[in-house]
Short mmCIF file of C-alpha atoms and ligand atoms in Angstrom, two decimals:
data_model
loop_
_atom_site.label_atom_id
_atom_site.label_comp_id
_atom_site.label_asym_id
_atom_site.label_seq_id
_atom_site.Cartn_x
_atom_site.Cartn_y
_atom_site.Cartn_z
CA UNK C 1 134.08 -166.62 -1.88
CA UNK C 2 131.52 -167.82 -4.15
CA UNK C 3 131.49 -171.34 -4.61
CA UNK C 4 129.53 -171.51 -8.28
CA UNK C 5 129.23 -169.20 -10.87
CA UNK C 6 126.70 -169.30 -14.09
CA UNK C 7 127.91 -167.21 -16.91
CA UNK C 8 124.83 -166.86 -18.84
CA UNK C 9 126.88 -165.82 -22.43
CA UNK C 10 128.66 -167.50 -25.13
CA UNK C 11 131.86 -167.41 -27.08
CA UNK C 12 135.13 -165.64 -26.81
CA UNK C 13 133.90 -163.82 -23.36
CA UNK C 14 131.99 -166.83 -21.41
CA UNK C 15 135.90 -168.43 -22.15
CA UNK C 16 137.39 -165.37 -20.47
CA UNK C 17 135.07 -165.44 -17.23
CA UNK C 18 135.78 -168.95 -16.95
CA UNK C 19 139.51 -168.88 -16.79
CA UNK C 20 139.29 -166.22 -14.12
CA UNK C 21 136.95 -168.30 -11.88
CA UNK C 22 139.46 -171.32 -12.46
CA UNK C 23 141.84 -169.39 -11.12
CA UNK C 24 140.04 -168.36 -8.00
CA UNK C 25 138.89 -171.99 -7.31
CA UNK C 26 135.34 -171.07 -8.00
CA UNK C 27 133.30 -173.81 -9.93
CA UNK C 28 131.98 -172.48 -13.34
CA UNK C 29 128.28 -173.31 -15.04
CA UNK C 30 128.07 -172.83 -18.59
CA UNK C 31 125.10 -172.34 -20.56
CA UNK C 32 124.16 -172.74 -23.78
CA UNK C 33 122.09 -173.25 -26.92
CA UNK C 34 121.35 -175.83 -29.27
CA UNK C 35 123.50 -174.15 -31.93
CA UNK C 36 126.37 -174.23 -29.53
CA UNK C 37 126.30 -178.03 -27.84
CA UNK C 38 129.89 -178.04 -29.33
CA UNK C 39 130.83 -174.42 -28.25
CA UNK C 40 134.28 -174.19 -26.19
CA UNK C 41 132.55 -172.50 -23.17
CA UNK C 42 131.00 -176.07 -22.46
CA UNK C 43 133.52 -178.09 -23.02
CA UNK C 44 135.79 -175.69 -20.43
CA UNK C 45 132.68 -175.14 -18.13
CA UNK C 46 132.51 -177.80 -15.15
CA UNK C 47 128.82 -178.17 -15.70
CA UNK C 48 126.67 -177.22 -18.32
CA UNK C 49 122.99 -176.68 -18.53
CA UNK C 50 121.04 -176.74 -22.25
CA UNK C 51 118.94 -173.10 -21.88
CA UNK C 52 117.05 -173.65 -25.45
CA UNK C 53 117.01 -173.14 -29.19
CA UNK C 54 119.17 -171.80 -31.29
CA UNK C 55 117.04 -168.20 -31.32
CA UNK C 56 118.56 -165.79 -28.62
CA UNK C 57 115.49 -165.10 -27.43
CA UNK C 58 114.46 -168.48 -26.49
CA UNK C 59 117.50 -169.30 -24.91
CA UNK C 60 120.58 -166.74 -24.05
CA UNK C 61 117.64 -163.61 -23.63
CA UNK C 62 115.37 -166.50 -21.77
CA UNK C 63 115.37 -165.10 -17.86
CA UNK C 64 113.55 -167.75 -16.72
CA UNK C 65 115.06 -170.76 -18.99
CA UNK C 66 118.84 -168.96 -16.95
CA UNK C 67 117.06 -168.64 -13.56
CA UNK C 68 115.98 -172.60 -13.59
CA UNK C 69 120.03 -173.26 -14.64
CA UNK C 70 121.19 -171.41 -11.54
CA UNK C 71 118.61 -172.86 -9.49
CA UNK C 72 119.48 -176.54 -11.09
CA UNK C 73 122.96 -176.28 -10.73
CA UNK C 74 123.28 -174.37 -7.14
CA UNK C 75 124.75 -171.12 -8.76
CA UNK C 76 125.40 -168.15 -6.30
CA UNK C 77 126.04 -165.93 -8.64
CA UNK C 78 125.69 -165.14 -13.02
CA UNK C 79 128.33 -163.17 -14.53
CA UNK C 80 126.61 -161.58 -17.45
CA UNK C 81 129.48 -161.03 -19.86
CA UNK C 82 128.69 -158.22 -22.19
CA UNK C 83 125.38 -158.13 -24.79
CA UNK C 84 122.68 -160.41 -24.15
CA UNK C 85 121.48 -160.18 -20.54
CA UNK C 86 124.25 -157.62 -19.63
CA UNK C 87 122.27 -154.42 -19.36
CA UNK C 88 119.10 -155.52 -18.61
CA UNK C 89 117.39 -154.72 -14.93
CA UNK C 90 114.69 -156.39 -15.01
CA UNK C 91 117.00 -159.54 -15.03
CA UNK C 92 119.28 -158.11 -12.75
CA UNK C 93 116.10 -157.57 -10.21
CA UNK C 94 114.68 -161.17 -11.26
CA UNK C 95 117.89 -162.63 -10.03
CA UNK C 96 118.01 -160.92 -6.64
CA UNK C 97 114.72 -161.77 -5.99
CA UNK C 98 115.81 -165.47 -6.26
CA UNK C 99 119.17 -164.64 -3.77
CA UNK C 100 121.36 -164.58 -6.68
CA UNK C 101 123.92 -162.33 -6.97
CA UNK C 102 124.14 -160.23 -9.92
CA UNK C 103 127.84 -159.29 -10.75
CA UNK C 104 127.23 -156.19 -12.06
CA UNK C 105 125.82 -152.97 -10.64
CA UNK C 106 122.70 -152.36 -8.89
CA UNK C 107 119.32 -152.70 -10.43
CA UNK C 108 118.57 -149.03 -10.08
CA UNK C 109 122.18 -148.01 -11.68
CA UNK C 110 121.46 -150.50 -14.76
CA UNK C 111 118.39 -148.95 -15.17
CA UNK C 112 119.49 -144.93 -15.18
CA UNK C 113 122.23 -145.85 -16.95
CA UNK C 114 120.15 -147.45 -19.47
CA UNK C 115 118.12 -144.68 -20.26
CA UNK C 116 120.70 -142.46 -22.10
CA UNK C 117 118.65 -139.18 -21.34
CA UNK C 118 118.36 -139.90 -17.73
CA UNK C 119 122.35 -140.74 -17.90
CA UNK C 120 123.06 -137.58 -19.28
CA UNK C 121 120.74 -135.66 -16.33
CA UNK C 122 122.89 -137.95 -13.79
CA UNK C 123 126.25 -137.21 -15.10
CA UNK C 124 125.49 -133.38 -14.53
CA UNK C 125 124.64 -133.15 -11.82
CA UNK C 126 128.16 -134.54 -11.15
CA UNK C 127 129.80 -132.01 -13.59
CA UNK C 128 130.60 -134.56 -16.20
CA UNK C 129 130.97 -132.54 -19.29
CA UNK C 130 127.93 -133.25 -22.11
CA UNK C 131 127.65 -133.03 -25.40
CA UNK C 132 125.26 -130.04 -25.85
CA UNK C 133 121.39 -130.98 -26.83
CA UNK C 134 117.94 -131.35 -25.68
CA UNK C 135 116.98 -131.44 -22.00
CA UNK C 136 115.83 -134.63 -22.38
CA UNK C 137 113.07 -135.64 -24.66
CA UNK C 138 112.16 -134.19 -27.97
CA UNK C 139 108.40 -134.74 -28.09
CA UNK C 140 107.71 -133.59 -31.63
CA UNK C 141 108.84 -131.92 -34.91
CA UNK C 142 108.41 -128.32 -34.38
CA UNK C 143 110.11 -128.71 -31.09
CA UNK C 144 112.93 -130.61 -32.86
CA UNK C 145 113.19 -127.34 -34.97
CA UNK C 146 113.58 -125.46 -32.37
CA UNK C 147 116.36 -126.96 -30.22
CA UNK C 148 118.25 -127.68 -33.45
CA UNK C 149 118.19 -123.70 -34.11
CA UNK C 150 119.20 -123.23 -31.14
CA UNK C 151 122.12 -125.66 -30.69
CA UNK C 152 122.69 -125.26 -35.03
CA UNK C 153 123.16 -128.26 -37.52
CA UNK C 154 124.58 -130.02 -38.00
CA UNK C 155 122.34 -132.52 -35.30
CA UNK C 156 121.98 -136.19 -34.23
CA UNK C 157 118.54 -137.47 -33.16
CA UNK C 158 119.51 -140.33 -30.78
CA UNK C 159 116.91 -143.08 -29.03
CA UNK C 160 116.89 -143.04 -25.58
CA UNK C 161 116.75 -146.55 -25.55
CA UNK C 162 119.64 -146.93 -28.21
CA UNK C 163 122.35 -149.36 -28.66
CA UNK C 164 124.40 -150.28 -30.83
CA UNK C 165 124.20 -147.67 -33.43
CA UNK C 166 120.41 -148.30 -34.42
CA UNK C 167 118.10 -145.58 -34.63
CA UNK C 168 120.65 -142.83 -35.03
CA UNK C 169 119.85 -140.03 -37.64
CA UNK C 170 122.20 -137.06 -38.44
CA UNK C 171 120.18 -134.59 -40.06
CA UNK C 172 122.04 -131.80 -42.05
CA UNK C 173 120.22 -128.96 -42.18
CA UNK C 174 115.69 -128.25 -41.03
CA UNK C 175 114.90 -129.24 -44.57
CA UNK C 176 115.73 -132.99 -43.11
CA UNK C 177 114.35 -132.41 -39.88
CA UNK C 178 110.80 -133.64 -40.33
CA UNK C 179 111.42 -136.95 -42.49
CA UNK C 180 114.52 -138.05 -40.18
CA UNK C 181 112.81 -137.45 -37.13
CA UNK C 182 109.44 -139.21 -38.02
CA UNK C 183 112.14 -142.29 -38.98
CA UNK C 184 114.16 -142.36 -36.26
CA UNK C 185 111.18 -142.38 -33.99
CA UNK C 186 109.57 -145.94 -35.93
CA UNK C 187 113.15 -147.52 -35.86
CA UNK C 188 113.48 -146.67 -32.22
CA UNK C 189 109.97 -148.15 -31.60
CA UNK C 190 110.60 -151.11 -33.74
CA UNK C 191 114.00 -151.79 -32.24
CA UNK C 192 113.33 -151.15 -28.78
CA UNK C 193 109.92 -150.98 -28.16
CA UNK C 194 110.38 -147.29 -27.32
CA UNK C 195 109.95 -144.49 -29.55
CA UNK C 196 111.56 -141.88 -27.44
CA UNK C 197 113.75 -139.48 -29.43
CA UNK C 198 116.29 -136.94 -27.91
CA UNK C 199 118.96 -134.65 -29.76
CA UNK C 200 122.82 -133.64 -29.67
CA UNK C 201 125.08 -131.50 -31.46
CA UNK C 202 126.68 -133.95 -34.01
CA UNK C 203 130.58 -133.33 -33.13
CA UNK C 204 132.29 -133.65 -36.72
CA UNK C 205 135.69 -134.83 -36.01
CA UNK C 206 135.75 -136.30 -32.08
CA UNK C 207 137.34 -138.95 -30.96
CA UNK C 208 135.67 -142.12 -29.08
CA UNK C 209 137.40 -141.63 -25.87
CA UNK C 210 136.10 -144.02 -22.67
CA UNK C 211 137.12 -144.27 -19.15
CA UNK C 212 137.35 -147.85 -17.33
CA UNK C 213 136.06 -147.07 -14.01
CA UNK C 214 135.49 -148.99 -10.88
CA UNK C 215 133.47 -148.50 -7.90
CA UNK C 216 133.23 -150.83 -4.31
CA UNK C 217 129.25 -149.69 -4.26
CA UNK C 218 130.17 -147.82 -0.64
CA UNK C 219 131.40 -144.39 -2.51
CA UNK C 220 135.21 -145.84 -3.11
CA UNK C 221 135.99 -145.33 -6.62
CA UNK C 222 139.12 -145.94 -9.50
CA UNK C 223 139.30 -145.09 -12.95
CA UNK C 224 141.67 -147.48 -14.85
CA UNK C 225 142.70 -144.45 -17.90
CA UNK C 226 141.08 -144.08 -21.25
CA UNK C 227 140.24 -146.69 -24.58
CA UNK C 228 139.84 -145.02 -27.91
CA UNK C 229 137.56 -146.92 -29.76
CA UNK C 230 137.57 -144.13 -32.61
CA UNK C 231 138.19 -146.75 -35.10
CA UNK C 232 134.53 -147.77 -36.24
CA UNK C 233 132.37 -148.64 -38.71
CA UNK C 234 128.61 -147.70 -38.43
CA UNK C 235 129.37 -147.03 -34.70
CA UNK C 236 130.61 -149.44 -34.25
CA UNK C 237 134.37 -150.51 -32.67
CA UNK C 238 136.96 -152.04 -34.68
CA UNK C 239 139.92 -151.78 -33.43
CA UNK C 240 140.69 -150.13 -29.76
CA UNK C 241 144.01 -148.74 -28.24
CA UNK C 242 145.41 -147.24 -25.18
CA UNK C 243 146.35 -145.03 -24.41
CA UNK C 244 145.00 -142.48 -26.99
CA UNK C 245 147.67 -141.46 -29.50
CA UNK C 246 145.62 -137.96 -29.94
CA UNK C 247 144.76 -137.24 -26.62
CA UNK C 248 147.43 -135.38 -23.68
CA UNK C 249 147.90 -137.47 -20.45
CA UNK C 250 147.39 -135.05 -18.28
CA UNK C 251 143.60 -134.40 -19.56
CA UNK C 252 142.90 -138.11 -19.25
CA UNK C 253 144.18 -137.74 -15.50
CA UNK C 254 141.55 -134.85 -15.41
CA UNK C 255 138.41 -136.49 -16.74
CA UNK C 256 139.52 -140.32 -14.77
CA UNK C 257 138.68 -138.10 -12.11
CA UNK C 258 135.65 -136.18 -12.95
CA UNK C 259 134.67 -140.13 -13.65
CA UNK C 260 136.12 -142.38 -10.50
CA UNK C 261 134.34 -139.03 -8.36
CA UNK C 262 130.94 -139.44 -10.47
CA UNK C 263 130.97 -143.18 -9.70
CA UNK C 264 132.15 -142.93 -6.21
CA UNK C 265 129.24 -140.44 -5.38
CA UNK C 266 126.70 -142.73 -7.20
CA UNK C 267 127.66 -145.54 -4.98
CA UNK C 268 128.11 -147.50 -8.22
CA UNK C 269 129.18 -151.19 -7.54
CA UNK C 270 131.94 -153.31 -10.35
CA UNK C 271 132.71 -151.98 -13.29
CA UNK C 272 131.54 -149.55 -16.04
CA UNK C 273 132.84 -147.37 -18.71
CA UNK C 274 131.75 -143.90 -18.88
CA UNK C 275 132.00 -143.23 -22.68
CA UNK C 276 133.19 -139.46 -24.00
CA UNK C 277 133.70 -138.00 -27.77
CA UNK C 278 136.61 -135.86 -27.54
CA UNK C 279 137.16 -133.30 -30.11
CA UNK C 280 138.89 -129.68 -29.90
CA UNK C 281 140.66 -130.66 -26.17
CA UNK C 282 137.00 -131.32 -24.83
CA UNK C 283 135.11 -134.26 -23.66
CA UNK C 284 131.42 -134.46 -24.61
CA UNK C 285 129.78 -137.53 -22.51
CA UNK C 286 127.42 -139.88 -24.39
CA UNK C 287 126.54 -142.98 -22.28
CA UNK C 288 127.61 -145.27 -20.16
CA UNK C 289 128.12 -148.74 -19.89
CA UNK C 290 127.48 -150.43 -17.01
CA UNK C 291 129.15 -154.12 -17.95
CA UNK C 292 132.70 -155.38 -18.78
CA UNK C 293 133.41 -153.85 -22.47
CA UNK C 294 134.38 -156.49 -25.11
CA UNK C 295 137.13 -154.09 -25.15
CA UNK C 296 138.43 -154.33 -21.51
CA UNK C 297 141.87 -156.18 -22.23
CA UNK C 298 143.78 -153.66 -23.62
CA UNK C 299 143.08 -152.27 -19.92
CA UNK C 300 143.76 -155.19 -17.88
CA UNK C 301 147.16 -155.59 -20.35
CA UNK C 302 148.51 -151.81 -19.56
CA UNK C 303 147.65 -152.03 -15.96
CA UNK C 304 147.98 -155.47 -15.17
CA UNK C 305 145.04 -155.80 -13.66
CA UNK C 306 142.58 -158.75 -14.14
CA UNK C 307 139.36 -156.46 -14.35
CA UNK C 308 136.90 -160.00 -13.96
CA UNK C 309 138.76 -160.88 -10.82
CA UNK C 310 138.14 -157.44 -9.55
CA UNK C 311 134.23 -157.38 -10.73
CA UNK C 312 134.04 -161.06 -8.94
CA UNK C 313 135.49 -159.85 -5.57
CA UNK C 314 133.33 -156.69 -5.76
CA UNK C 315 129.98 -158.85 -6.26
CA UNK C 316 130.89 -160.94 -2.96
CA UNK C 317 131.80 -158.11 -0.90
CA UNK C 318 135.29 -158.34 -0.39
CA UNK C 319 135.63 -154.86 -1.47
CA UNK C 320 137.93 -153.62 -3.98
CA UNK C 321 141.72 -154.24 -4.03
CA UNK C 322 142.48 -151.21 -6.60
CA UNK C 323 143.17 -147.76 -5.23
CA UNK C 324 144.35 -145.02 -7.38
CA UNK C 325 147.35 -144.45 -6.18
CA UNK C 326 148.59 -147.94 -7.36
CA UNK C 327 147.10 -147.82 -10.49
CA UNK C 328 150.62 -147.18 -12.38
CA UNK C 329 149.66 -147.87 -16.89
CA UNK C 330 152.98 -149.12 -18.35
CA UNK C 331 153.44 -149.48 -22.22
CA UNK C 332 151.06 -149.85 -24.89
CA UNK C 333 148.17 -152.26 -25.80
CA UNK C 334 145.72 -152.33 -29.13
CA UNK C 335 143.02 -154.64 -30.03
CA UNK C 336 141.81 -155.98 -33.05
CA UNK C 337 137.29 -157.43 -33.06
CA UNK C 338 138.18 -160.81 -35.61
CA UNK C 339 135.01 -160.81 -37.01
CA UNK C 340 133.75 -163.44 -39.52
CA UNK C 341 132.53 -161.04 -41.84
CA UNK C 342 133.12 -160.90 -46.03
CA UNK C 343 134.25 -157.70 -46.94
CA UNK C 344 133.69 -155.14 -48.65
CA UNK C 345 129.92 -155.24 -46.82
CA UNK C 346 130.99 -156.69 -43.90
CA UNK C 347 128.19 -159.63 -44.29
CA UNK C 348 128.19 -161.93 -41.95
CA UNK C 349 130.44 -165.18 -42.58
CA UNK C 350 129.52 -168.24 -40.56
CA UNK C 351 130.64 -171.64 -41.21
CA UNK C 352 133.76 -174.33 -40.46
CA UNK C 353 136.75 -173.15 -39.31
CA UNK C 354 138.83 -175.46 -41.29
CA UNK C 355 142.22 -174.07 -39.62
CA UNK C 356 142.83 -171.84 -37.10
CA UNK C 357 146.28 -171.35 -36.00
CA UNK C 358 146.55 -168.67 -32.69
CA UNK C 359 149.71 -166.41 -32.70
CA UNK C 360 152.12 -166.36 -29.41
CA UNK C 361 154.80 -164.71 -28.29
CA UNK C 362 155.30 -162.04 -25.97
CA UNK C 363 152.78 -159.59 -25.47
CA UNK C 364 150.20 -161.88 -27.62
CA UNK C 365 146.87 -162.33 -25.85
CA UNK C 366 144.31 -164.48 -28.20
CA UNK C 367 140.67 -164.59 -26.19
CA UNK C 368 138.42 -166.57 -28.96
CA UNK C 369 136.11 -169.72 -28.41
CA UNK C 370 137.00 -170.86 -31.82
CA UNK C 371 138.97 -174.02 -32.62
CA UNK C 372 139.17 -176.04 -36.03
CA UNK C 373 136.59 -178.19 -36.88
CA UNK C 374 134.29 -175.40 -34.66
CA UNK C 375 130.88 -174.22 -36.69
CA UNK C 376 130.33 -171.12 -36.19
CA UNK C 377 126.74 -171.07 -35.80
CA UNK C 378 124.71 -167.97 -38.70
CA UNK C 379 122.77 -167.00 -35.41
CA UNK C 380 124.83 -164.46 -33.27
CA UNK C 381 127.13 -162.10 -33.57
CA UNK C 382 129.73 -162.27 -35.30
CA UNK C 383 132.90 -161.46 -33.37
CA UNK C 384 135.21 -164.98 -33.30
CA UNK C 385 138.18 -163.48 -31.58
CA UNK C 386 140.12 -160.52 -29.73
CA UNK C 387 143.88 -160.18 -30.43
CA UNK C 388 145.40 -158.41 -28.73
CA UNK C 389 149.32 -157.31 -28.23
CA UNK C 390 150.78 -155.37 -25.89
CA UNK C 391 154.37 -153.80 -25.56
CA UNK C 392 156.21 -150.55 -24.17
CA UNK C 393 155.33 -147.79 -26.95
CA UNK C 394 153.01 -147.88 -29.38
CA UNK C 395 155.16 -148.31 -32.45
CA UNK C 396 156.28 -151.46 -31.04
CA UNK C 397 152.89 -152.56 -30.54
CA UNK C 398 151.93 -151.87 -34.24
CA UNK C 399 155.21 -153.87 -35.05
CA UNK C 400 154.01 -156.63 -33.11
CA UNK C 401 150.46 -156.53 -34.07
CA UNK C 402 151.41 -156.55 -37.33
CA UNK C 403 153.64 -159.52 -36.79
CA UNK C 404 150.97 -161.18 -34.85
CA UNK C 405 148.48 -160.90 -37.79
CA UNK C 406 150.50 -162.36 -39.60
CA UNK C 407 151.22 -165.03 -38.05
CA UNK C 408 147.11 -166.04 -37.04
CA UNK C 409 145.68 -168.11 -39.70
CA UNK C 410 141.97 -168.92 -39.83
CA UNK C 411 140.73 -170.56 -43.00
CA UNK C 412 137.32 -171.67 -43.65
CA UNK C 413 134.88 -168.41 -43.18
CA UNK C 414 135.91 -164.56 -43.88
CA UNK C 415 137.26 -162.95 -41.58
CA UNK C 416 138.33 -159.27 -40.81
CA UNK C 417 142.29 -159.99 -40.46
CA UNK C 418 143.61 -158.33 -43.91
CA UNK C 419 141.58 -155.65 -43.20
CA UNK C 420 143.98 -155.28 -39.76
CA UNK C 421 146.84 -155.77 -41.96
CA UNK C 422 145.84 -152.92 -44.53
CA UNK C 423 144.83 -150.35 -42.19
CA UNK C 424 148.22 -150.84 -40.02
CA UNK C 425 150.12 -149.84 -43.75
CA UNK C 426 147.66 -146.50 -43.59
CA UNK C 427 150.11 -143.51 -42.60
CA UNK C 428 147.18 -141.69 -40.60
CA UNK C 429 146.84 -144.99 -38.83
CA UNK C 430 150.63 -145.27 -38.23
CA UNK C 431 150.81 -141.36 -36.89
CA UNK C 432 147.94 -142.24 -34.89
CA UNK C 433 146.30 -139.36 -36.52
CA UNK C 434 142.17 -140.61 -37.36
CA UNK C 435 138.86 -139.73 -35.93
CA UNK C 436 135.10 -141.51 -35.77
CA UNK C 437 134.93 -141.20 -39.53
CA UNK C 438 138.54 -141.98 -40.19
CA UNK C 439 137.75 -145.88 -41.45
CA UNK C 440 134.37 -145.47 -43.24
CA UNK C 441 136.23 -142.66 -45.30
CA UNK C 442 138.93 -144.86 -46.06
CA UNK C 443 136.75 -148.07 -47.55
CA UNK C 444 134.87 -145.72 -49.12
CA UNK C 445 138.28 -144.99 -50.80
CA UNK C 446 138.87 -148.41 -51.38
CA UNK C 447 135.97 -149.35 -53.01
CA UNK C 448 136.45 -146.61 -56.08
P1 ADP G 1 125.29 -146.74 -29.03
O1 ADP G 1 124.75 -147.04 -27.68
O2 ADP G 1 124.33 -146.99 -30.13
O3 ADP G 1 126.64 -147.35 -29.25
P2 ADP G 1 126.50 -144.12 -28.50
O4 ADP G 1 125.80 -142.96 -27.93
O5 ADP G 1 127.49 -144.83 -27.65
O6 ADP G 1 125.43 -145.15 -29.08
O7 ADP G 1 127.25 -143.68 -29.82
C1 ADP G 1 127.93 -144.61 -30.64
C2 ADP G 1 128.80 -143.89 -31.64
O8 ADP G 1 128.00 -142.95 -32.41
C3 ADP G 1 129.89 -143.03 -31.02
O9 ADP G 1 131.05 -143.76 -30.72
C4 ADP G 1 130.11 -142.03 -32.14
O10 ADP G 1 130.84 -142.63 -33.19
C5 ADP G 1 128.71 -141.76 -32.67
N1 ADP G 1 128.06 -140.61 -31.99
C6 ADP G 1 127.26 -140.65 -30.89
N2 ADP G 1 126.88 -139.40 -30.52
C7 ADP G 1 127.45 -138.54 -31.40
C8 ADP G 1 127.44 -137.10 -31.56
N3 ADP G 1 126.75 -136.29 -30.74
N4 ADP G 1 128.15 -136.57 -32.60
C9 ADP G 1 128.84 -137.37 -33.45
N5 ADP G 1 128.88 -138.72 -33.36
C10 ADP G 1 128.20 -139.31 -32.36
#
């Protein structure tokens, strides 16, 4: 097994690969800015190596400030985490040209995975259902007229190097067309240095439905069920649950394996998640990640799997333990993203935590980096914790969620936790009866 392992993040998730190295006896190197010298991931790491300022891009983006840590410190391998370095091949290629192992996918998967067009043209060609659109790029206006005829309004114009939301334009009807798509092109450019544009139908009332999925890079594959991350605001997850309270398990047995045989004929290595909207009893793909998922507990709770332990043994070859037929989900998990924002414009909140008081109990898990007298720093992101409950049926998991949020106190910045506490008093919410839109409707409500 590997003796040292660099995990080139921060926060809640460097925390979470280091207590699953601990428990395999493998040595742990933490890295880490100057805005984080008194971050938890240090203090738990057994070394730690100072990659640069507080900027992201001078330190946690910095491939050659985290190659000279491995190389300092005798690392044989960097768990990415998710964000950051995660998705990026050109890192993922810098480090195997040094001999380090990558534990992630192959350079070549990162990279067609990473381009959501080509994506879409690989999942295909494995019959992986899409949502209907452009065959690949849309070069110009007049040909963004004519696809949108074809496939009728309304549409989404999507960047092929997109993430995270950014860049993405629904445009109502042609009058739209020309304005939206000259915008979403600059924001694409500006964003991510490349302007490339495609289209889908925009799907009005799907579902976020994604598929944990495993592979042993030979052609041996798993899929570990679904995640619906429908709960979002501007695209982005809020709250995630599984299994899907809208969605019949005997289609999510259907599309796991459209998925687990997808991966296993890639010869995709660790772990991914092949992302789907679901609406009218079909799945539409739309990308897929090829990292852990910020939301991979609820996973590892309802299958009792520990899916870092899994990525870890992958990445040094032992091959992979899972096998379908063992793969037996029991009860019901849901997680809440504690995010130090203020509402109602979910700004960002940083500061001191002045108290922070973790729940427990059965079926708690807490993964945060946060601990009182902890700053936490204006320059990242702004998740400070996962909770994350567990329990046989889902309306005892909303009982003990709700008990649980109770129960965590965190004074000192904003945070997102009565917003956890209101939505779990929303009927839909209770019935488990919401879509993509479902939460951005309801603030608006709030707000009036
Ligand atoms: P990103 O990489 O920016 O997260 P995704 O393609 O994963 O982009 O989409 C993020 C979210 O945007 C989805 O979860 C969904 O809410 C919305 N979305 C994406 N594609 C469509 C579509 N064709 N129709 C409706 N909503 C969409």
């Amino acid at each position: 097994m590997f003796k040292k392992i660099l995990i080139a993040n921060r926060g809640e998730i460097a925390l979470r690969v280091i207590r699953t190295c601990k428990e395999m006896g493998i040595k742990t190197v933490a890295v880490y800015s100057q805005a984080d010298v008194d971050a938890m991931h240090v203090r738990m790491a057994d070394e730690s190596v100072c990659i640069g300022p507080a900027d992201s891009t001078k330190s946690y983006l910095s491939i050659p400030s985290i190659i000279s840590a491995c190389e300092i410190t005798g690392s044989e391998a960097v768990h990415p985490g998710y964000g950051f370095l995660s998705e990026n091949a050109n890192f993922a290629e810098i480090l195997r040209d040094h001999g380090i192992k990558f534990i992630g996918p192959s350079v070549n998967h990162i990279s067609t995975m990473g381009d959501k067009i080509n994506a879409k043209v690989q999942m295909e060609t494995f019959n992986v259902p899409c949502v209907p659109g452009s065959d690949g790029e849309v070069k110009n206006v007049n040909e963004a007229l004519m696809i949108a005829k074809k496939i009728g309004y309304p549409v989404l114009l999507k960047a092929a190097s997109g993430g995270g939301g950014i860049g993405m334009k629904i445009v109502p009807s042609d009058v739209q067309l020309e304005t939206l798509f000259l915008q979403a092109k600059s924001e694409a450019k500006k964003s991510f240095d490349d302007d490339t544009i495609y289209m889908e139908k925009y799907l009005e009332k799907p579902r976020h439905i994604e598929i944990q999925v495993f592979g042993d890079g030979n052609g041996k594959a798993v899929h570990l069920g679904e995640r619906d991350c429908s709960l979002q605001r501007r695209h982005q997850k809020v709250l995630e649950e599984t299994p899907s309270p809208g969605v019949d398990p005997e289609e999510i047995r259907k599309i796991g394996s459209v998925c687990s045989n997808a991966i296993g004929k890639m010869k995709y290595e660790g772990a991914g998640t092949i992302e789907f909207l679901y609406e009218n009893k079909e799945f539409f793909f739309i990308e897929m990640n090829t990292r852990l998922q910020v939301e991979h507990p609820i996973t590892e709770a309802i299958y009792g799997v520990d899916l870092v332990r899994e990525q870890i043994n992958i990445a040094f070859g032992m091959g992979m333990s899972l096998s379908q037929n063992n793969l037996n989900p029991k009860g019901h998990a849901i997680e809440c993203r504690i995010n130090a924002e203020r509402l109602p414009a979910f700004s960002p909140s940083p500061g001191n935590i002045k108290e922070f008081h973790s729940p427990g109990g059965i079926g708690i898990r807490m993964d945060s980096a946060i601990y009182n007298g902890f700053m936490v720093p204006p320059h990242y992101d702004s998740l400070i914790g996962k909770l994350i409950v567990h329990a046989d049926s889902r309306s005892m998991a909303l009982s003990r969620l709700s008990r649980a949020l109770d129960e965590l106190i965190i004074d000192g910045v904003d945070t997102t936790v009565d917003l956890f506490k209101r939505i779990l008093e929303e009927e839909d919410f209770i019935c488990g009866d919401y879509n993509i839109h479902w939460l951005e409707n309801w603030l608006a409500d709030q707000v009036q």
